[in-house]
GROMACS .gro file of C-alpha atoms in nm:
model
   66
    1MET     CA    1  -4.865  -7.798   7.811
    2ASP     CA    2  -4.707  -7.456   7.798
    3GLY     CA    3  -4.525  -7.346   8.108
    4PRO     CA    4  -4.189  -7.281   8.265
    5ASP     CA    5  -3.878  -7.490   8.228
    6VAL     CA    6  -3.835  -7.736   8.513
    7GLU     CA    7  -3.563  -7.935   8.680
    8ILE     CA    8  -3.646  -8.297   8.761
    9ASP     CA    9  -3.469  -8.556   8.973
   10TYR     CA   10  -3.518  -8.856   8.743
   11THR     CA   11  -3.422  -9.221   8.719
   12ASN     CA   12  -3.398  -9.343   8.359
   13HIS     CA   13  -3.477  -9.688   8.216
   14ALA     CA   14  -3.120  -9.806   8.296
   15GLY     CA   15  -3.155  -9.714   8.664
   16GLU     CA   16  -2.933  -9.404   8.643
   17ARG     CA   17  -3.055  -9.120   8.864
   18ARG     CA   18  -2.969  -8.757   8.791
   19VAL     CA   19  -3.109  -8.408   8.767
   20ARG     CA   20  -3.244  -8.312   8.424
   21ARG     CA   21  -3.356  -7.974   8.288
   22ILE     CA   22  -3.662  -7.997   8.063
   23LYS     CA   23  -3.933  -7.791   7.891
   24PRO     CA   24  -4.257  -7.995   7.924
   25LEU     CA   25  -4.459  -8.019   7.601
   26ARG     CA   26  -4.741  -8.267   7.674
   27LEU     CA   27  -4.862  -8.527   7.918
   28ARG     CA   28  -4.978  -8.858   7.768
   29PHE     CA   29  -5.059  -9.218   7.853
   30GLY     CA   30  -4.895  -9.486   7.641
   31THR     CA   31  -4.576  -9.670   7.561
   32THR     CA   32  -4.231  -9.576   7.432
   33PRO     CA   33  -3.964  -9.792   7.267
   34ARG     CA   34  -3.780  -9.818   7.600
   35GLN     CA   35  -4.096  -9.840   7.815
   36PRO     CA   36  -4.320 -10.104   7.657
   37GLU     CA   37  -4.578 -10.118   7.938
   38PRO     CA   38  -4.831  -9.830   7.926
   39ARG     CA   39  -4.774  -9.544   8.170
   40TYR     CA   40  -4.805  -9.168   8.202
   41THR     CA   41  -4.518  -8.987   8.038
   42ILE     CA   42  -4.417  -8.627   7.991
   43ASP     CA   43  -4.292  -8.549   7.643
   44ALA     CA   44  -4.043  -8.267   7.685
   45LEU     CA   45  -3.754  -8.084   7.529
   46ASP     CA   46  -3.435  -8.202   7.701
   47LEU     CA   47  -3.260  -7.869   7.748
   48GLU     CA   48  -2.912  -8.024   7.781
   49ARG     CA   49  -2.931  -8.219   7.454
   50ASN     CA   50  -3.186  -8.001   7.269
   51VAL     CA   51  -3.395  -8.304   7.167
   52GLU     CA   52  -3.750  -8.415   7.246
   53ARG     CA   53  -3.765  -8.706   7.491
   54SER     CA   54  -4.023  -8.891   7.700
   55PHE     CA   55  -3.993  -8.906   8.079
   56SER     CA   56  -4.196  -9.156   8.280
   57VAL     CA   57  -4.394  -8.971   8.548
   58ARG     CA   58  -4.345  -9.256   8.797
   59ASP     CA   59  -3.966  -9.217   8.769
   60ILE     CA   60  -3.964  -8.847   8.864
   61HIS     CA   61  -3.861  -8.813   9.231
   62SER     CA   62  -3.897  -8.434   9.256
   63TRP     CA   63  -3.983  -8.137   9.035
   64ARG     CA   64  -3.879  -7.769   9.058
   65GLU     CA   65  -3.970  -7.477   8.832
   66LEU     CA   66  -3.674  -7.280   8.700
   0.00000   0.00000   0.00000
């Protein structure tokens, strides 16, 4: 996936909801260490922390291009 940076309203594995700024890299189906049941995830660069992270698609409440 190569496109614009986006802002997502996201709830993480601990139930904390906040707005995150990301650069999507790829969409995949599988597991992560914190999400052991298979699901669609977006692997993305977290623009606040400058690290690659996985975001569960089902936990994204809204999405806006920046």
